[in-house]
């Protein structure tokens, strides 16, 4: 029940109305008996929003497109990993000081490590945006051998240099023989869900294929990977785990990832059937 003691959390981004984070966190608050509420804030001015968080005593926020990198220089403190990645997706308001974290890399690594030991593995990482940066950082920590491919070659080169990885042009994808493939671009996302970032010829039985796009959940890439008997990991696996880590940063309590996933899968099923 909402009362005078209810604490406020939220997500700041623009656009933000499609976000699954309010559902994820509000269900977890309720399940775990935390008197808190989580709202979506479509932000026009980031600096004003941060002042508002302090002024109103909002306890924590998730940060999404397009503010994950811009926010880094506007916070009172940024945790070391988030600083190295150069992106913040979680803010904790600790007694009026805004502290930034990055839980995307945790979410992605936990999702992958459920299925595959990343140490020494040959990984093809597609993308050089915010999510790819976080995932690339995680892969370096795990000791993977990574090749980065991206539409804008200058961004791929820069990220590969920063992380000590190899860069390859997009057209060379067919010549690579990775053990793990990660799509960290928005290719295949609704409404362009007939697109796939990779030619299906590079998919082989036994490969692990993760797509971080989750609308639709069964992207074309994942469907083709399944047809080739690859191990597949969908975008909700990462989303659920990055959210669980946020929840823990804010409340000190670790929520049940299995329950979070059930809620998210149900929400996407309802969306697909037009019932939400
Ligand atoms: P971002 O910083 O805007 O980066 C977008 C990436 O996609 C860039 O590498 C961009 O290449 C590439 N791209 C976009 N359109 C393309 C196209 N038509 N052809 C080829 N490449 C294209 O976004 P982000 O934050 O990294 O997010 C990327 C995707 O991951 C989004 O779909 C987002 O919803 C999803 N995501 C999922 C989770 C999760 O928990 N599952 C978490 C974060 C993000 P250029 O550099 O050439 O522009």
mmCIF file of C-alpha atoms and ligand atoms in Angstrom:
data_model
loop_
_atom_site.group_PDB
_atom_site.id
_atom_site.type_symbol
_atom_site.label_atom_id
_atom_site.label_comp_id
_atom_site.label_asym_id
_atom_site.label_seq_id
_atom_site.Cartn_x
_atom_site.Cartn_y
_atom_site.Cartn_z
ATOM 1 C CA UNK A 1 0.000 0.000 0.000
ATOM 2 C CA UNK A 2 1.210 3.487 -0.832
ATOM 3 C CA UNK A 3 1.416 5.703 2.269
ATOM 4 C CA UNK A 4 3.466 8.555 3.721
ATOM 5 C CA UNK A 5 6.489 6.291 4.129
ATOM 6 C CA UNK A 6 6.536 4.946 0.581
ATOM 7 C CA UNK A 7 9.933 5.487 -1.042
ATOM 8 C CA UNK A 8 10.186 6.499 -4.678
ATOM 9 C CA UNK A 9 12.381 4.963 -7.413
ATOM 10 C CA UNK A 10 12.182 5.237 -11.176
ATOM 11 C CA UNK A 11 13.730 5.145 -14.608
ATOM 12 C CA UNK A 12 14.966 8.231 -16.456
ATOM 13 C CA UNK A 13 15.217 8.146 -20.243
ATOM 14 C CA UNK A 14 13.576 9.341 -23.431
ATOM 15 C CA UNK A 15 11.669 7.529 -24.822
ATOM 16 C CA UNK A 16 10.791 5.455 -21.790
ATOM 17 C CA UNK A 17 7.153 4.395 -22.110
ATOM 18 C CA UNK A 18 8.133 0.971 -23.535
ATOM 19 C CA UNK A 19 10.287 0.118 -20.505
ATOM 20 C CA UNK A 20 9.755 -3.155 -18.605
ATOM 21 C CA UNK A 21 11.661 -1.841 -15.568
ATOM 22 C CA UNK A 22 8.561 -0.480 -13.709
ATOM 23 C CA UNK A 23 6.975 -3.928 -13.881
ATOM 24 C CA UNK A 24 10.219 -5.642 -12.885
ATOM 25 C CA UNK A 25 10.861 -3.487 -9.802
ATOM 26 C CA UNK A 26 7.271 -2.912 -8.615
ATOM 27 C CA UNK A 27 6.591 -6.677 -8.610
ATOM 28 C CA UNK A 28 9.855 -7.290 -6.735
ATOM 29 C CA UNK A 29 9.047 -4.551 -4.162
ATOM 30 C CA UNK A 30 5.661 -6.158 -3.550
ATOM 31 C CA UNK A 31 7.036 -9.707 -3.325
ATOM 32 C CA UNK A 32 9.742 -8.679 -0.904
ATOM 33 C CA UNK A 33 7.599 -6.436 1.273
ATOM 34 C CA UNK A 34 9.482 -3.230 0.457
ATOM 35 C CA UNK A 35 7.329 -0.104 0.831
ATOM 36 C CA UNK A 36 8.418 1.524 -2.433
ATOM 37 C CA UNK A 37 7.127 2.562 -5.829
ATOM 38 C CA UNK A 38 8.951 2.708 -9.196
ATOM 39 C CA UNK A 39 7.826 5.087 -11.983
ATOM 40 C CA UNK A 40 8.922 5.908 -15.540
ATOM 41 C CA UNK A 41 10.098 9.516 -16.047
ATOM 42 C CA UNK A 42 10.361 10.761 -19.628
ATOM 43 C CA UNK A 43 13.142 13.276 -19.152
ATOM 44 C CA UNK A 44 13.570 16.435 -21.208
ATOM 45 C CA UNK A 45 16.528 17.940 -19.341
ATOM 46 C CA UNK A 46 18.941 15.578 -17.601
ATOM 47 C CA UNK A 47 20.477 18.159 -15.220
ATOM 48 C CA UNK A 48 17.024 19.258 -14.060
ATOM 49 C CA UNK A 49 16.049 15.622 -13.548
ATOM 50 C CA UNK A 50 19.105 14.983 -11.365
ATOM 51 C CA UNK A 51 18.315 18.088 -9.285
ATOM 52 C CA UNK A 52 14.761 16.767 -8.935
ATOM 53 C CA UNK A 53 15.996 13.385 -7.687
ATOM 54 C CA UNK A 54 18.024 15.115 -4.964
ATOM 55 C CA UNK A 55 15.368 17.692 -4.161
ATOM 56 C CA UNK A 56 12.556 15.160 -3.786
ATOM 57 C CA UNK A 57 14.649 12.502 -2.112
ATOM 58 C CA UNK A 58 13.993 9.912 -4.829
ATOM 59 C CA UNK A 59 16.009 6.935 -3.580
ATOM 60 C CA UNK A 60 17.318 5.569 -6.844
ATOM 61 C CA UNK A 61 16.833 5.509 -10.596
ATOM 62 C CA UNK A 62 17.671 3.373 -13.597
ATOM 63 C CA UNK A 63 19.166 5.301 -16.523
ATOM 64 C CA UNK A 64 18.419 4.425 -20.127
ATOM 65 C CA UNK A 65 18.741 5.760 -23.692
ATOM 66 C CA UNK A 66 20.035 8.407 -24.375
ATOM 67 C CA UNK A 67 21.553 9.367 -21.002
ATOM 68 C CA UNK A 68 23.825 6.478 -19.955
ATOM 69 C CA UNK A 69 27.087 8.175 -20.951
ATOM 70 C CA UNK A 70 26.096 11.817 -20.509
ATOM 71 C CA UNK A 71 25.131 11.216 -16.872
ATOM 72 C CA UNK A 72 28.614 9.996 -15.849
ATOM 73 C CA UNK A 73 30.098 13.506 -15.532
ATOM 74 C CA UNK A 74 27.037 14.872 -13.673
ATOM 75 C CA UNK A 75 27.106 12.571 -10.618
ATOM 76 C CA UNK A 76 28.758 13.075 -7.221
ATOM 77 C CA UNK A 77 30.520 9.725 -7.392
ATOM 78 C CA UNK A 78 30.843 6.938 -9.960
ATOM 79 C CA UNK A 79 31.765 3.401 -8.975
ATOM 80 C CA UNK A 80 35.072 2.289 -10.509
ATOM 81 C CA UNK A 81 33.675 -0.252 -13.004
ATOM 82 C CA UNK A 82 31.042 2.138 -14.342
ATOM 83 C CA UNK A 83 33.762 4.784 -14.739
ATOM 84 C CA UNK A 84 35.926 2.361 -16.730
ATOM 85 C CA UNK A 85 32.975 1.395 -18.934
ATOM 86 C CA UNK A 86 32.057 5.075 -19.338
ATOM 87 C CA UNK A 87 28.338 4.429 -18.787
ATOM 88 C CA UNK A 88 25.951 4.449 -15.817
ATOM 89 C CA UNK A 89 22.610 2.610 -15.812
ATOM 90 C CA UNK A 90 21.893 2.827 -12.080
ATOM 91 C CA UNK A 91 21.940 5.749 -9.624
ATOM 92 C CA UNK A 92 21.739 5.418 -5.854
ATOM 93 C CA UNK A 93 20.801 8.506 -3.832
ATOM 94 C CA UNK A 94 22.824 8.085 -0.644
ATOM 95 C CA UNK A 95 21.921 10.906 1.745
ATOM 96 C CA UNK A 96 21.780 13.472 -1.064
ATOM 97 C CA UNK A 97 24.841 12.225 -2.955
ATOM 98 C CA UNK A 98 24.143 10.622 -6.323
ATOM 99 C CA UNK A 99 26.315 7.554 -6.927
ATOM 100 C CA UNK A 100 26.479 5.865 -10.352
ATOM 101 C CA UNK A 101 26.841 2.136 -11.095
ATOM 102 C CA UNK A 102 26.700 -0.082 -14.154
ATOM 103 C CA UNK A 103 24.756 -3.331 -13.796
ATOM 104 C CA UNK A 104 24.415 -4.074 -17.538
ATOM 105 C CA UNK A 105 27.755 -5.879 -17.596
ATOM 106 C CA UNK A 106 26.801 -7.981 -14.562
ATOM 107 C CA UNK A 107 23.492 -8.886 -16.185
ATOM 108 C CA UNK A 108 25.142 -9.914 -19.444
ATOM 109 C CA UNK A 109 27.947 -11.906 -17.803
ATOM 110 C CA UNK A 110 25.571 -13.742 -15.461
ATOM 111 C CA UNK A 111 23.260 -14.583 -18.378
ATOM 112 C CA UNK A 112 26.170 -15.950 -20.424
ATOM 113 C CA UNK A 113 27.844 -17.808 -17.578
ATOM 114 C CA UNK A 114 24.700 -19.797 -16.874
ATOM 115 C CA UNK A 115 25.503 -21.600 -20.120
ATOM 116 C CA UNK A 116 29.171 -21.153 -20.995
ATOM 117 C CA UNK A 117 32.541 -20.682 -19.323
ATOM 118 C CA UNK A 118 33.839 -17.494 -20.940
ATOM 119 C CA UNK A 119 37.496 -17.863 -19.997
ATOM 120 C CA UNK A 120 39.627 -18.160 -23.152
ATOM 121 C CA UNK A 121 36.551 -18.455 -25.401
ATOM 122 C CA UNK A 122 36.557 -16.950 -28.905
ATOM 123 C CA UNK A 123 33.743 -14.382 -28.846
ATOM 124 C CA UNK A 124 32.303 -12.331 -31.694
ATOM 125 C CA UNK A 125 30.777 -9.147 -30.261
ATOM 126 C CA UNK A 126 28.604 -7.144 -32.639
ATOM 127 C CA UNK A 127 28.115 -3.510 -31.720
ATOM 128 C CA UNK A 128 30.066 -0.648 -30.196
ATOM 129 C CA UNK A 129 27.312 1.306 -28.433
ATOM 130 C CA UNK A 130 26.569 1.565 -24.712
ATOM 131 C CA UNK A 131 25.538 -2.055 -24.209
ATOM 132 C CA UNK A 132 28.466 -3.399 -26.247
ATOM 133 C CA UNK A 133 30.876 -1.326 -24.128
ATOM 134 C CA UNK A 134 29.499 -2.836 -20.916
ATOM 135 C CA UNK A 135 29.546 -6.379 -22.331
ATOM 136 C CA UNK A 136 33.053 -5.899 -23.768
ATOM 137 C CA UNK A 137 34.285 -4.806 -20.362
ATOM 138 C CA UNK A 138 32.774 -7.929 -18.784
ATOM 139 C CA UNK A 139 34.337 -10.207 -21.432
ATOM 140 C CA UNK A 140 37.753 -8.700 -20.767
ATOM 141 C CA UNK A 141 37.334 -9.394 -17.040
ATOM 142 C CA UNK A 142 36.457 -13.014 -17.892
ATOM 143 C CA UNK A 143 39.518 -13.463 -20.135
ATOM 144 C CA UNK A 144 37.657 -14.068 -23.428
ATOM 145 C CA UNK A 145 39.314 -13.562 -26.836
ATOM 146 C CA UNK A 146 37.055 -11.012 -28.472
ATOM 147 C CA UNK A 147 36.594 -9.752 -32.028
ATOM 148 C CA UNK A 148 34.439 -6.614 -32.315
ATOM 149 C CA UNK A 149 32.422 -5.855 -35.435
ATOM 150 C CA UNK A 150 30.257 -2.751 -35.857
ATOM 151 C CA UNK A 151 28.490 -0.806 -38.597
ATOM 152 C CA UNK A 152 30.513 2.369 -37.823
ATOM 153 C CA UNK A 153 34.064 1.142 -38.095
ATOM 154 C CA UNK A 154 35.636 4.069 -36.215
ATOM 155 C CA UNK A 155 33.610 3.241 -33.092
ATOM 156 C CA UNK A 156 34.511 -0.451 -33.293
ATOM 157 C CA UNK A 157 38.210 0.352 -33.693
ATOM 158 C CA UNK A 158 38.139 2.721 -30.721
ATOM 159 C CA UNK A 159 36.374 0.235 -28.439
ATOM 160 C CA UNK A 160 38.660 -2.633 -29.517
ATOM 161 C CA UNK A 161 41.716 -0.476 -28.783
ATOM 162 C CA UNK A 162 40.394 0.552 -25.370
ATOM 163 C CA UNK A 163 39.673 -3.026 -24.327
ATOM 164 C CA UNK A 164 42.697 -4.669 -25.991
ATOM 165 C CA UNK A 165 40.511 -6.644 -28.426
ATOM 166 C CA UNK A 166 40.674 -7.179 -32.178
ATOM 167 C CA UNK A 167 38.558 -5.230 -34.634
ATOM 168 C CA UNK A 168 37.322 -6.702 -37.935
ATOM 169 C CA UNK A 169 35.265 -5.105 -40.700
ATOM 170 C CA UNK A 170 31.610 -6.164 -40.879
ATOM 171 C CA UNK A 171 32.101 -7.936 -44.242
ATOM 172 C CA UNK A 172 34.678 -10.310 -42.732
ATOM 173 C CA UNK A 173 32.127 -11.851 -40.343
ATOM 174 C CA UNK A 174 31.818 -14.977 -42.544
ATOM 175 C CA UNK A 175 35.539 -15.739 -42.204
ATOM 176 C CA UNK A 176 35.468 -15.866 -38.388
ATOM 177 C CA UNK A 177 34.850 -19.054 -36.415
ATOM 178 C CA UNK A 178 33.661 -17.930 -32.971
ATOM 179 C CA UNK A 179 32.477 -20.148 -30.102
ATOM 180 C CA UNK A 180 30.201 -17.433 -28.731
ATOM 181 C CA UNK A 181 28.280 -14.759 -30.677
ATOM 182 C CA UNK A 182 26.678 -11.759 -28.985
ATOM 183 C CA UNK A 183 24.404 -9.298 -30.760
ATOM 184 C CA UNK A 184 24.697 -6.019 -28.837
ATOM 185 C CA UNK A 185 23.213 -3.877 -31.614
ATOM 186 C CA UNK A 186 19.554 -2.991 -32.061
ATOM 187 C CA UNK A 187 19.388 -4.952 -35.352
ATOM 188 C CA UNK A 188 16.388 -7.307 -35.288
ATOM 189 C CA UNK A 189 14.430 -5.129 -32.866
ATOM 190 C CA UNK A 190 10.733 -4.481 -33.521
ATOM 191 C CA UNK A 191 9.497 -3.191 -36.018
ATOM 192 C CA UNK A 192 12.537 -4.390 -38.057
ATOM 193 C CA UNK A 193 12.181 -7.894 -36.696
ATOM 194 C CA UNK A 194 12.764 -9.580 -40.054
ATOM 195 C CA UNK A 195 16.398 -8.468 -39.923
ATOM 196 C CA UNK A 196 19.329 -10.386 -38.536
ATOM 197 C CA UNK A 197 22.811 -8.954 -37.934
ATOM 198 C CA UNK A 198 24.602 -12.126 -39.094
ATOM 199 C CA UNK A 199 24.336 -14.305 -42.193
ATOM 200 C CA UNK A 200 23.054 -17.628 -40.869
ATOM 201 C CA UNK A 201 25.912 -19.458 -42.613
ATOM 202 C CA UNK A 202 28.258 -18.533 -39.753
ATOM 203 C CA UNK A 203 26.044 -20.298 -37.196
ATOM 204 C CA UNK A 204 27.205 -23.806 -36.234
ATOM 205 C CA UNK A 205 25.924 -26.507 -33.960
ATOM 206 C CA UNK A 206 27.220 -26.094 -30.415
ATOM 207 C CA UNK A 207 27.852 -22.326 -30.636
ATOM 208 C CA UNK A 208 26.406 -20.112 -27.924
ATOM 209 C CA UNK A 209 24.365 -17.226 -29.365
ATOM 210 C CA UNK A 210 23.085 -14.384 -27.183
ATOM 211 C CA UNK A 211 20.852 -11.607 -28.509
ATOM 212 C CA UNK A 212 20.317 -8.713 -26.093
ATOM 213 C CA UNK A 213 17.343 -7.433 -28.119
ATOM 214 C CA UNK A 214 14.170 -8.555 -26.330
ATOM 215 C CA UNK A 215 11.398 -7.124 -28.529
ATOM 216 C CA UNK A 216 10.689 -9.587 -30.021
ATOM 217 C CA UNK A 217 11.973 -12.197 -27.592
ATOM 218 C CA UNK A 218 12.593 -14.768 -30.359
ATOM 219 C CA UNK A 219 14.575 -12.581 -32.715
ATOM 220 C CA UNK A 220 15.335 -13.801 -36.199
ATOM 221 C CA UNK A 221 18.947 -14.386 -35.101
ATOM 222 C CA UNK A 222 17.837 -16.621 -32.218
ATOM 223 C CA UNK A 223 15.374 -18.516 -34.408
ATOM 224 C CA UNK A 224 18.106 -19.259 -36.952
ATOM 225 C CA UNK A 225 20.529 -20.211 -34.173
ATOM 226 C CA UNK A 226 17.982 -22.680 -32.779
ATOM 227 C CA UNK A 227 17.503 -24.208 -36.234
ATOM 228 C CA UNK A 228 21.277 -24.818 -36.331
ATOM 229 C CA UNK A 229 21.271 -26.384 -32.838
ATOM 230 C CA UNK A 230 23.146 -23.529 -31.172
ATOM 231 C CA UNK A 231 22.688 -22.762 -27.498
ATOM 232 C CA UNK A 232 20.566 -19.597 -27.365
ATOM 233 C CA UNK A 233 20.238 -16.885 -24.713
ATOM 234 C CA UNK A 234 17.528 -14.233 -25.100
ATOM 235 C CA UNK A 235 17.537 -10.573 -24.074
ATOM 236 C CA UNK A 236 15.361 -11.032 -20.996
ATOM 237 C CA UNK A 237 18.084 -13.117 -19.355
ATOM 238 C CA UNK A 238 20.301 -10.027 -19.262
ATOM 239 C CA UNK A 239 17.485 -7.602 -18.473
ATOM 240 C CA UNK A 240 16.295 -9.641 -15.476
ATOM 241 C CA UNK A 241 19.784 -9.957 -14.020
ATOM 242 C CA UNK A 242 20.812 -6.311 -14.479
ATOM 243 C CA UNK A 243 17.529 -5.374 -12.763
ATOM 244 C CA UNK A 244 18.110 -7.793 -9.887
ATOM 245 C CA UNK A 245 21.527 -6.204 -9.292
ATOM 246 C CA UNK A 246 19.973 -2.707 -9.306
ATOM 247 C CA UNK A 247 17.408 -3.825 -6.779
ATOM 248 C CA UNK A 248 20.192 -5.113 -4.536
ATOM 249 C CA UNK A 249 22.148 -1.841 -4.795
ATOM 250 C CA UNK A 250 19.065 0.147 -3.755
ATOM 251 C CA UNK A 251 17.581 -2.085 -1.044
ATOM 252 C CA UNK A 252 20.405 -4.409 0.077
ATOM 253 C CA UNK A 253 18.079 -7.336 -0.750
ATOM 254 C CA UNK A 254 18.678 -9.881 -3.499
ATOM 255 C CA UNK A 255 15.446 -10.618 -5.388
ATOM 256 C CA UNK A 256 14.587 -13.970 -6.980
ATOM 257 C CA UNK A 257 15.785 -13.793 -10.612
ATOM 258 C CA UNK A 258 13.521 -16.714 -11.570
ATOM 259 C CA UNK A 259 10.432 -14.795 -10.427
ATOM 260 C CA UNK A 260 11.593 -11.620 -12.198
ATOM 261 C CA UNK A 261 11.993 -13.609 -15.417
ATOM 262 C CA UNK A 262 8.523 -15.131 -15.050
ATOM 263 C CA UNK A 263 7.015 -11.633 -14.733
ATOM 264 C CA UNK A 264 8.931 -10.329 -17.752
ATOM 265 C CA UNK A 265 8.097 -13.306 -19.992
ATOM 266 C CA UNK A 266 4.440 -12.967 -19.017
ATOM 267 C CA UNK A 267 4.450 -9.234 -19.833
ATOM 268 C CA UNK A 268 5.957 -9.841 -23.276
ATOM 269 C CA UNK A 269 3.523 -12.698 -23.977
ATOM 270 C CA UNK A 270 0.608 -10.395 -23.068
ATOM 271 C CA UNK A 271 2.054 -7.647 -25.276
ATOM 272 C CA UNK A 272 2.327 -10.074 -28.192
ATOM 273 C CA UNK A 273 -1.317 -11.099 -27.676
ATOM 274 C CA UNK A 274 -2.363 -7.450 -27.326
ATOM 275 C CA UNK A 275 -3.707 -7.928 -23.814
ATOM 276 C CA UNK A 276 -1.589 -5.322 -22.028
HETATM 277 P P1 LIG B 1 23.341 2.395 -28.667
HETATM 278 O O1 LIG B 1 24.375 2.872 -27.726
HETATM 279 O O2 LIG B 1 22.476 3.355 -29.390
HETATM 280 O O3 LIG B 1 24.104 1.448 -29.766
HETATM 281 C C1 LIG B 1 23.422 0.899 -30.851
HETATM 282 C C2 LIG B 1 24.301 -0.119 -31.585
HETATM 283 O O4 LIG B 1 23.509 -0.732 -32.626
HETATM 284 C C3 LIG B 1 25.510 0.499 -32.270
HETATM 285 O O5 LIG B 1 26.555 -0.437 -32.320
HETATM 286 C C4 LIG B 1 24.937 0.767 -33.687
HETATM 287 O O6 LIG B 1 25.938 0.839 -34.674
HETATM 288 C C5 LIG B 1 24.131 -0.482 -33.899
HETATM 289 N N1 LIG B 1 23.089 -0.320 -34.916
HETATM 290 C C6 LIG B 1 21.921 0.378 -34.794
HETATM 291 N N2 LIG B 1 21.199 0.270 -35.931
HETATM 292 C C7 LIG B 1 21.925 -0.506 -36.791
HETATM 293 C C8 LIG B 1 21.720 -0.971 -38.109
HETATM 294 N N3 LIG B 1 20.613 -0.674 -38.806
HETATM 295 N N4 LIG B 1 22.660 -1.760 -38.669
HETATM 296 C C9 LIG B 1 23.779 -2.094 -37.986
HETATM 297 N N5 LIG B 1 24.044 -1.669 -36.727
HETATM 298 C C10 LIG B 1 23.138 -0.885 -36.138
HETATM 299 O O7 LIG B 1 22.316 1.383 -27.952
HETATM 300 P P2 LIG B 1 22.610 0.373 -26.744
HETATM 301 O O8 LIG B 1 22.254 1.006 -25.461
HETATM 302 O O9 LIG B 1 23.990 -0.183 -26.911
HETATM 303 O O10 LIG B 1 21.489 -0.755 -27.029
HETATM 304 C C11 LIG B 1 21.592 -1.632 -28.133
HETATM 305 C C12 LIG B 1 20.426 -2.633 -28.094
HETATM 306 O O11 LIG B 1 20.515 -3.415 -26.911
HETATM 307 C C13 LIG B 1 19.024 -1.981 -28.027
HETATM 308 O O12 LIG B 1 18.163 -2.769 -28.818
HETATM 309 C C14 LIG B 1 18.616 -2.087 -26.568
HETATM 310 O O13 LIG B 1 17.233 -2.181 -26.388
HETATM 311 C C15 LIG B 1 19.293 -3.403 -26.183
HETATM 312 N N6 LIG B 1 19.648 -3.505 -24.750
HETATM 313 C C16 LIG B 1 19.225 -4.614 -24.075
HETATM 314 C C17 LIG B 1 19.557 -4.767 -22.750
HETATM 315 C C18 LIG B 1 19.101 -5.996 -22.011
HETATM 316 O O14 LIG B 1 19.183 -5.995 -20.767
HETATM 317 N N7 LIG B 1 18.665 -7.028 -22.685
HETATM 318 C C19 LIG B 1 20.335 -3.787 -22.083
HETATM 319 C C20 LIG B 1 20.761 -2.676 -22.808
HETATM 320 C C21 LIG B 1 20.408 -2.545 -24.166
HETATM 321 P P3 LIG B 1 26.634 2.290 -35.028
HETATM 322 O O15 LIG B 1 27.716 2.470 -34.015
HETATM 323 O O16 LIG B 1 27.128 2.086 -36.393
HETATM 324 O O17 LIG B 1 25.545 3.337 -34.927
#
